[in-house]
Short mmCIF file of C-alpha atoms in Angstrom, two decimals:
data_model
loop_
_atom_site.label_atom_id
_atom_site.label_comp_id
_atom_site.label_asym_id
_atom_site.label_seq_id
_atom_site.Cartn_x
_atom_site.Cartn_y
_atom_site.Cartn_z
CA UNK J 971 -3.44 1.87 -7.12
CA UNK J 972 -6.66 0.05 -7.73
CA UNK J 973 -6.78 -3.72 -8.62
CA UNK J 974 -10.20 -4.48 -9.10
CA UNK J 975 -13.27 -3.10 -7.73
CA UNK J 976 -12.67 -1.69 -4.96
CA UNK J 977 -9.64 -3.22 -3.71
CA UNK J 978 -6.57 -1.01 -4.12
CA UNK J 979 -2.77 -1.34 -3.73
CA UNK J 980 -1.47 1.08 -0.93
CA UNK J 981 2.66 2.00 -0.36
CA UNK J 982 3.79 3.72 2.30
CA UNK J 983 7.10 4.95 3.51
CA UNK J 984 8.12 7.51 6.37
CA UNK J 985 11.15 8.68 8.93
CA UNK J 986 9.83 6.99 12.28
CA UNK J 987 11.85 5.58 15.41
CA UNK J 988 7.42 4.38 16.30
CA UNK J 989 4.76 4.07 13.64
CA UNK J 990 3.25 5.60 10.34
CA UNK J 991 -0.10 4.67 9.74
CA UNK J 992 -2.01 5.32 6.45
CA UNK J 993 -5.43 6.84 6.77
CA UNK J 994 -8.70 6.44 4.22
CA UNK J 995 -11.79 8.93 5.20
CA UNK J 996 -14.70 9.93 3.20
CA UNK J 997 -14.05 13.43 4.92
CA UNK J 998 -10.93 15.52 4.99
CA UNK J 999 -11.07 16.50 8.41
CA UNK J 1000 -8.94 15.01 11.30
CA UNK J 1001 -11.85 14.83 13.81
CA UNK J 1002 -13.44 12.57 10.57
CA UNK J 1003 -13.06 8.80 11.52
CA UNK J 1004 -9.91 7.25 9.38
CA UNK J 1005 -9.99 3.27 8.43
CA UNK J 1006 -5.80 2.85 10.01
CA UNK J 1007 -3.28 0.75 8.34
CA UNK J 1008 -0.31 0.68 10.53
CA UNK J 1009 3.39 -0.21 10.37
CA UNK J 1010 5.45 0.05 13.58
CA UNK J 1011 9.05 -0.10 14.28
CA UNK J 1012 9.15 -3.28 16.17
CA UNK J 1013 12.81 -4.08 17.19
CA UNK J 1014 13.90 -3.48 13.57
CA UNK J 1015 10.87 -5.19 11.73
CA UNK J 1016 7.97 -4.24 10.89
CA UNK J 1017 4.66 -5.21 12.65
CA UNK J 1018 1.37 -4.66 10.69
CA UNK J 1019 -1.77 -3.76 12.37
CA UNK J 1020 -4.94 -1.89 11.99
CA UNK J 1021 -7.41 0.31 13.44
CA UNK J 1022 -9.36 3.45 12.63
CA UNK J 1023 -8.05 7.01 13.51
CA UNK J 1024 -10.38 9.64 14.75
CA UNK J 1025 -9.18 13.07 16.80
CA UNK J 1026 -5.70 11.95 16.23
CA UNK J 1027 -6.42 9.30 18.61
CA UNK J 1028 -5.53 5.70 17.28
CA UNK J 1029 -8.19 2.84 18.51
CA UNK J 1030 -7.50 -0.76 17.48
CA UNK J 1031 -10.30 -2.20 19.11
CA UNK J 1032 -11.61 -2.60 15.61
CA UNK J 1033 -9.83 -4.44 12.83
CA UNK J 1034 -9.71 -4.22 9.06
CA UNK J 1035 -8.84 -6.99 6.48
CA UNK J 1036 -5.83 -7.12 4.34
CA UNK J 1037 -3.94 -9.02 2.14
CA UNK J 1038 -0.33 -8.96 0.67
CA UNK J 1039 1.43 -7.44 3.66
CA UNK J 1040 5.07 -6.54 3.28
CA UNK J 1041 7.41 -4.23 4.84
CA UNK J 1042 11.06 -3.02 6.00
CA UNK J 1043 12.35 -0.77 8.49
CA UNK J 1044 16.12 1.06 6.98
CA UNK J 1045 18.12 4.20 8.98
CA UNK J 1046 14.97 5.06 10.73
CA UNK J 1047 12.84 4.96 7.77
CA UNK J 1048 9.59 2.50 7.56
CA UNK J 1049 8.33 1.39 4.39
CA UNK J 1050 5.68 -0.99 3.63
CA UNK J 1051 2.91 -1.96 1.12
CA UNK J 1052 -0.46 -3.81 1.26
CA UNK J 1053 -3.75 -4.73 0.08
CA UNK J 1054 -7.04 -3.54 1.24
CA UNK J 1055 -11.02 -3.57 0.12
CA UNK J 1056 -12.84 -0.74 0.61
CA UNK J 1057 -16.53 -0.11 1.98
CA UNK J 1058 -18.97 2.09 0.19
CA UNK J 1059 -19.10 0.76 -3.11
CA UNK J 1060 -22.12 2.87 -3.80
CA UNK J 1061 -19.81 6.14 -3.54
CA UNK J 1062 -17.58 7.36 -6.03
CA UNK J 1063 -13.84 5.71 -5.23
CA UNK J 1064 -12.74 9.36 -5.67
CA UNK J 1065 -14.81 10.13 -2.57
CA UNK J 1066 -11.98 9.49 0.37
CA UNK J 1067 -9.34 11.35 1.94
CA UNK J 1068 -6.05 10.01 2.19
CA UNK J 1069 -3.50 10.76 5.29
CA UNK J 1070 -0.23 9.93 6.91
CA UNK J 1071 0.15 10.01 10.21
CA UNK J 1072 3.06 9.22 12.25
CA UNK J 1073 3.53 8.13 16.39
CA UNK J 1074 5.39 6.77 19.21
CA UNK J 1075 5.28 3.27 19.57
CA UNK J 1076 6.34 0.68 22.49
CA UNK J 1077 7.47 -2.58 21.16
CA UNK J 1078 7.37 -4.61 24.97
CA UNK J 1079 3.83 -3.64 25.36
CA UNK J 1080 2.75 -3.20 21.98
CA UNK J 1081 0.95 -0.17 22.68
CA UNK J 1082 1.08 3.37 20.19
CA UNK J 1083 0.43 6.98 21.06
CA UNK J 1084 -1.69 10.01 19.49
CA UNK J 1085 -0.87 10.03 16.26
CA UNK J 1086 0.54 12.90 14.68
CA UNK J 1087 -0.02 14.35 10.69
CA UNK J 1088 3.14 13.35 8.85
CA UNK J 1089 4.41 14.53 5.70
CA UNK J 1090 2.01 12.90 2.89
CA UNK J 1091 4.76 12.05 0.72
CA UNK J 1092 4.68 8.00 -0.39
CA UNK J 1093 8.03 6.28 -2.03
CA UNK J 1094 7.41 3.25 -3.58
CA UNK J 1095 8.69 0.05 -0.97
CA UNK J 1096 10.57 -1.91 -2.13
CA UNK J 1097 9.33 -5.70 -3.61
CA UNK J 1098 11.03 -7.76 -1.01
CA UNK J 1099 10.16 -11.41 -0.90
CA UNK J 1100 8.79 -12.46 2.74
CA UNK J 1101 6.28 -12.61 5.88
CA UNK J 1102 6.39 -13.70 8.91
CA UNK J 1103 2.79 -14.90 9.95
CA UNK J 1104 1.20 -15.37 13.45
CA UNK J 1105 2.01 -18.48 15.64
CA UNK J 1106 -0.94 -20.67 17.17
CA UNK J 1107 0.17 -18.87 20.42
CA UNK J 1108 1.92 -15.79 21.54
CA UNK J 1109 5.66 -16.58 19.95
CA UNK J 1110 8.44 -14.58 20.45
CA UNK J 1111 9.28 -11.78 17.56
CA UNK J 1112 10.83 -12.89 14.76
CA UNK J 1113 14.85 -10.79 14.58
CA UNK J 1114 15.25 -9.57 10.86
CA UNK J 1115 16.04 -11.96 7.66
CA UNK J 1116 18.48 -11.35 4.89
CA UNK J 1117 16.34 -11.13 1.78
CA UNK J 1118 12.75 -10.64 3.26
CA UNK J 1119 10.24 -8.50 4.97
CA UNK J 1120 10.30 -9.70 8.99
CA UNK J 1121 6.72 -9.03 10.72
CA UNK J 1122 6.23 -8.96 14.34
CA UNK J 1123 4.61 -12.80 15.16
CA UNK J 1124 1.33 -11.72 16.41
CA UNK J 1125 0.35 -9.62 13.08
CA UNK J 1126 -1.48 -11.63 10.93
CA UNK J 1127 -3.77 -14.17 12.33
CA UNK J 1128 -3.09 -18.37 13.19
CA UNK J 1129 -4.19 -20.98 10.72
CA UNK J 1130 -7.24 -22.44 11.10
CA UNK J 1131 -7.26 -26.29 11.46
CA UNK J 1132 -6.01 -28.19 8.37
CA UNK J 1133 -7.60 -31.67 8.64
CA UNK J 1134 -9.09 -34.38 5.75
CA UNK J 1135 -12.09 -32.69 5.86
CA UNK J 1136 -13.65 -31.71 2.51
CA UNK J 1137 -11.15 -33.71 0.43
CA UNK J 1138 -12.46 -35.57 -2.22
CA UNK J 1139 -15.30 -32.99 -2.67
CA UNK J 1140 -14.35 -29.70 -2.47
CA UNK J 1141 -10.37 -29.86 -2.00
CA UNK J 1142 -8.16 -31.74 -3.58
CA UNK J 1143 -5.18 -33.56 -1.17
CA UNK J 1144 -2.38 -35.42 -1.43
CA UNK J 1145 -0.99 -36.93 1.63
CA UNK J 1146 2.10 -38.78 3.00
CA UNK J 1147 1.43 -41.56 4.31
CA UNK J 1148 -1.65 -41.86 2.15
CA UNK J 1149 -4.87 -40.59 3.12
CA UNK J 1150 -2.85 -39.37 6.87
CA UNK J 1151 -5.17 -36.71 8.44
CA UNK J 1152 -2.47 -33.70 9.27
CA UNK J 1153 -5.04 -32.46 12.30
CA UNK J 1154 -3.66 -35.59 14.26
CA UNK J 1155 -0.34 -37.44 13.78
CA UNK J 1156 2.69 -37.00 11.46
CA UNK J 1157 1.35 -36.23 7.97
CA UNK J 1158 2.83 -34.58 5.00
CA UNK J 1159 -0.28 -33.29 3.50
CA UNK J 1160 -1.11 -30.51 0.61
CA UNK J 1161 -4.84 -29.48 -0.24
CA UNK J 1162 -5.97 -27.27 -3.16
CA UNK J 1163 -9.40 -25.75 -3.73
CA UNK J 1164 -10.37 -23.58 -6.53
CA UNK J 1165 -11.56 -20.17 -5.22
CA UNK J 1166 -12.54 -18.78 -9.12
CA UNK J 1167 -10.66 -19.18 -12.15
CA UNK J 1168 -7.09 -19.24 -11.68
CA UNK J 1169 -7.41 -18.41 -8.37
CA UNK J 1170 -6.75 -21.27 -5.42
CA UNK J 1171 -6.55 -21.76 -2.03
CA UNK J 1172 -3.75 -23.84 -0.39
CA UNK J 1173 -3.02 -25.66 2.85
CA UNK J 1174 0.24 -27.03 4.03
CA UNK J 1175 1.23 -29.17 6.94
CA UNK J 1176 4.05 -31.30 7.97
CA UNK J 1177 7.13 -32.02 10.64
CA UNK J 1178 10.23 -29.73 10.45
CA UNK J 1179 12.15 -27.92 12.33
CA UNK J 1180 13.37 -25.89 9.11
CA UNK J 1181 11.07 -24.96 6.11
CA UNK J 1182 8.25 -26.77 4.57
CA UNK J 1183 7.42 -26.13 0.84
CA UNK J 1184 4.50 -26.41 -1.47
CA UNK J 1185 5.51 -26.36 -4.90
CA UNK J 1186 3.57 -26.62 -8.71
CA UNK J 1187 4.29 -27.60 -11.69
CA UNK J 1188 3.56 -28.46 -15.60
CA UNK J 1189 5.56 -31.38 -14.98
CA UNK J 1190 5.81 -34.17 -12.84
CA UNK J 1191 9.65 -33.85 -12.31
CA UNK J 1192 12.34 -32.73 -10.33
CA UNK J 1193 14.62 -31.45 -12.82
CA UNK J 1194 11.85 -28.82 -14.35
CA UNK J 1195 11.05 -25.57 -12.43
CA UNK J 1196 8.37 -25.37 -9.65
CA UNK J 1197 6.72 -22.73 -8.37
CA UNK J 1198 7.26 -22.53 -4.78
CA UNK J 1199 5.16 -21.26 -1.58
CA UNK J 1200 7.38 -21.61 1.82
CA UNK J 1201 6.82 -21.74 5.15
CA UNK J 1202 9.75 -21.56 7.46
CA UNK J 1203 10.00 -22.41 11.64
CA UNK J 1204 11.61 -18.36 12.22
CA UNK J 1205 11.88 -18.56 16.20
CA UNK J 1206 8.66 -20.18 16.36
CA UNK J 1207 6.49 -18.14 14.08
CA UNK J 1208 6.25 -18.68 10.35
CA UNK J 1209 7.96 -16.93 7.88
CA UNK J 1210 6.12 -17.39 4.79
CA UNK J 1211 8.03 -16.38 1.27
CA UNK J 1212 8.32 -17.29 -2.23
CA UNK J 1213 10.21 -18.59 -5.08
CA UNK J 1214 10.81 -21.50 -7.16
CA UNK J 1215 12.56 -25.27 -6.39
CA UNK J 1216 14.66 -26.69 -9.53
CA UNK J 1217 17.02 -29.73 -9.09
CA UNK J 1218 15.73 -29.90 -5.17
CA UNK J 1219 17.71 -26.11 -4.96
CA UNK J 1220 15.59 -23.59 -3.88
CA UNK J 1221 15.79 -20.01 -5.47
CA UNK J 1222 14.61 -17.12 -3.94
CA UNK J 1223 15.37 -14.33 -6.58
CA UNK J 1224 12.06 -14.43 -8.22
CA UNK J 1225 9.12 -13.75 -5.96
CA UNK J 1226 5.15 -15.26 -6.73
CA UNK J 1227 1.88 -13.11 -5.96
CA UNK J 1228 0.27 -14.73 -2.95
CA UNK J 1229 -2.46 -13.44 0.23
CA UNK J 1230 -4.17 -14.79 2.83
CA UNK J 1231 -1.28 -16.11 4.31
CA UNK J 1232 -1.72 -17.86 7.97
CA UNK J 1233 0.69 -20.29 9.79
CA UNK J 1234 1.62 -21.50 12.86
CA UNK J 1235 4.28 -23.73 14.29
CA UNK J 1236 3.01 -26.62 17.16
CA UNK J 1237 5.40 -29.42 18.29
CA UNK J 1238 7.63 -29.43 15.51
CA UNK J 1239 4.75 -28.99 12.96
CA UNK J 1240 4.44 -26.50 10.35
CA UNK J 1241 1.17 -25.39 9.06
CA UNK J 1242 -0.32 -22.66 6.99
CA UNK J 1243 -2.54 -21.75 4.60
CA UNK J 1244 -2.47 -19.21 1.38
CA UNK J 1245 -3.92 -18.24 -1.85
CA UNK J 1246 -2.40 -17.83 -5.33
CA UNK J 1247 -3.02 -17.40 -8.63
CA UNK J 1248 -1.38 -19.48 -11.38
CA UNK J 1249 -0.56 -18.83 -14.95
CA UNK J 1250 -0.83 -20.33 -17.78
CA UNK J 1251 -4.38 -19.69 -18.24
CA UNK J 1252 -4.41 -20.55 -21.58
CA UNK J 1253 -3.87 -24.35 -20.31
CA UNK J 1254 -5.82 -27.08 -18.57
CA UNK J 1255 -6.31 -26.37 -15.03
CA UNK J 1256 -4.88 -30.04 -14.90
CA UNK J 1257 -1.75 -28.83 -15.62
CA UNK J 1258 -0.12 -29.17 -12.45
CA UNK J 1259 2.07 -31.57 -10.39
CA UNK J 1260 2.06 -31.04 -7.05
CA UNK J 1261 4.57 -31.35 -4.44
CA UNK J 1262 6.10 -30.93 -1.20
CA UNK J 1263 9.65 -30.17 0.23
CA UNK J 1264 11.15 -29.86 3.74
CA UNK J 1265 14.53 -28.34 4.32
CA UNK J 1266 16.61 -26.62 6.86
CA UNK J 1267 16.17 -22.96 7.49
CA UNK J 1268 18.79 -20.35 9.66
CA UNK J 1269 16.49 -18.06 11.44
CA UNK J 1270 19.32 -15.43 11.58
CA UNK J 1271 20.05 -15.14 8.02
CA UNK J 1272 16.42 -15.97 7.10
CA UNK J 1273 17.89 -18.49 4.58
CA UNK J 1274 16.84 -22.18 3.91
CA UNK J 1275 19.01 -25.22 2.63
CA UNK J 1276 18.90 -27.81 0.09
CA UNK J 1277 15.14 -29.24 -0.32
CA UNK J 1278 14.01 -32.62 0.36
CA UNK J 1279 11.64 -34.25 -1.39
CA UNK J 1280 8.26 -35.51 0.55
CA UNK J 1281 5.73 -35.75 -2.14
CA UNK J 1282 5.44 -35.38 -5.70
CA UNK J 1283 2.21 -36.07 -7.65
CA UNK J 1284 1.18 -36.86 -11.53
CA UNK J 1285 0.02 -34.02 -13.50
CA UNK J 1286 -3.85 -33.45 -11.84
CA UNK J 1287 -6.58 -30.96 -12.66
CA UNK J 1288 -6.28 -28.82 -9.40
CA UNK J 1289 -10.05 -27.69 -9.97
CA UNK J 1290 -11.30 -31.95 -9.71
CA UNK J 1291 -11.53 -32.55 -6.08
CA UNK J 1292 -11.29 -36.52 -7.25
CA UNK J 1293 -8.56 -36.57 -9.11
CA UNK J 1294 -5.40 -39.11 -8.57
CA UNK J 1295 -3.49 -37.06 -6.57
CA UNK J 1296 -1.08 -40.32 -5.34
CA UNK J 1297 2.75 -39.79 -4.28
CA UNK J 1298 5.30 -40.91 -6.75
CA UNK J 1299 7.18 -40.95 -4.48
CA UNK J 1300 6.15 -43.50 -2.57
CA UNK J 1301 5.99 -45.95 -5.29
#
């Protein structure tokens, strides 16, 4: 399903004890060279990767970029959906070839076999609410959560380093204690930068050994609903879902549009990084309070606890990299 351009909305779904792997070729031929979007059966969960199929031979020596990854593995059955951007803009987007193919696939070494032409039948997965994103380092696979999509550790990439830098000219921050630099130290610290329009990009750091939580909102208050991006310690990787915090209760039902997700979890520090897009564009940018929440999290029911309030901020314009930005908190 196209977005925009030429970034598209893929599903995917297949029987599989290994892998199914979507393929996109501007020839429909299997000796052609296919752009590979894998999900593998990783001990019951899903772990994304990519690649490019060509003679039914799967090579992930290159990789692709995508966005939005989520998936599920059910009685043998592998379903997930994600985001991609493709080349050739100068070609019609009719112009490529779509396949399935399906394979064996080792979970202990991570390794996958030829790939074989599946049945090219989709079903629609289904919307659940979760990732798990790379550790720093090689962590240990994350075990299924209730509620969420469960991704092998090493699929999507580490955070980069969250530090001070930039804030106050292209990022906005707020920080706990004030001004704290989250590269060094204990530091509850949220940045936001404007990407275009609506669009932002986030970073989150801080000590837990549960969940940390960036939330937004038109008000300034704990009793009004906020928009909620978490980031959960799931047997040291991060689990990174969505929702919305009300009355320090945080309520997973409702799931937000986010990509670009990254974490990592270091001596009992959380960080990661995401993008989202907020409503209300009918409203001043300046419309938002931010703030941050920790809580406890059980890895084996993927659920968190009660939140606990770190930082909360006036109402700021999110796109003013100068703007007062000072815990309430704290005052």
């Amino acid at each position: 399903k196209q977005q925009s351009g030429q970034t598209y909305n893929f599903e995917l779904s297949g029987q599989t004890t290994g892998y199914i792997a979507a393929g996109v070729s501007n020839a429909a031929s299997e000796s052609a060279r296919y752009r590979a979007y894998v999900c593998a059966n990783h001990n019951s969960a899903v772990r994304f990767f990519t690649g490019f199929i060509e003679n039914q031979v799967l090579n992930l020596t290159e990789t692709l970029t995508t966005s939005n990854v989520k998936g599920s593995v059910t009685s043998g059955k592998i379903q997930c959906t994600f985001s991609a951007a493709l080349p050739d803009t100068t070609t019609r987007a009719a112009a490529y070839a779509l396949s399935v193919t399906t394979g064996n696939y080792n979970p202990n070494s991570k390794s996958t076999t030829t790939a074989a032409p599946a049945n090219n039948e989709t079903t629609a997965a289904p919307a659940n609410n979760g990732t798990t994103a790379a550790p720093a380092n090689n962590g240990t696979t994350a075990a299924p959560a209730n509620k969420a999509t469960t991704i092998a550790p090493n699929t999507l990439p580490p955070v980069a380093s969250i530090s001070r830098q930039e804030c106050g000219s292209s990022k906005l921050c707020a920080a706990e204690p004030t001004k704290c630099d989250p590269a060094s130290g204990d530091c509850y610290f949220l940045s936001a930068k404007q990407q275009s329009g609506q669009k932002y990009n986030f970073e989150l750091s801080g000590q837990t050994t549960g969940y940390i939580a960036a939330g937004l909102s038109n008000a300034a208050i704990q009793t009004v609903s906020h928009r909620a991006y978490v980031c959960a310690n799931h047997n040291g990787a991060v689990r990174f879902f969505t929702g919305f915090i009300k009355n320090l209760v945080l309520n997973l039902t409702e799931t937000l549009d986010s990509s670009n997700e990254r974490g990592s979890v270091n001596s009992g520090k959380i960080q990661c990084t995401f993008s989202a897009v907020l409503p209300d564009p009918f409203t001043r940018a300046a419309g938002y309070s931010m703030s941050i929440t920790i809580g406890p999290y059980n890895a084996s029911s993927g659920q968190p606890g009660p939140a606990n309030s770190r930082i909360q901020t006036p109402v700021v314009n999110l796109s003013d990299p100068t703007a007062n930005a000072t815990n309430l908190l704290s005052n």
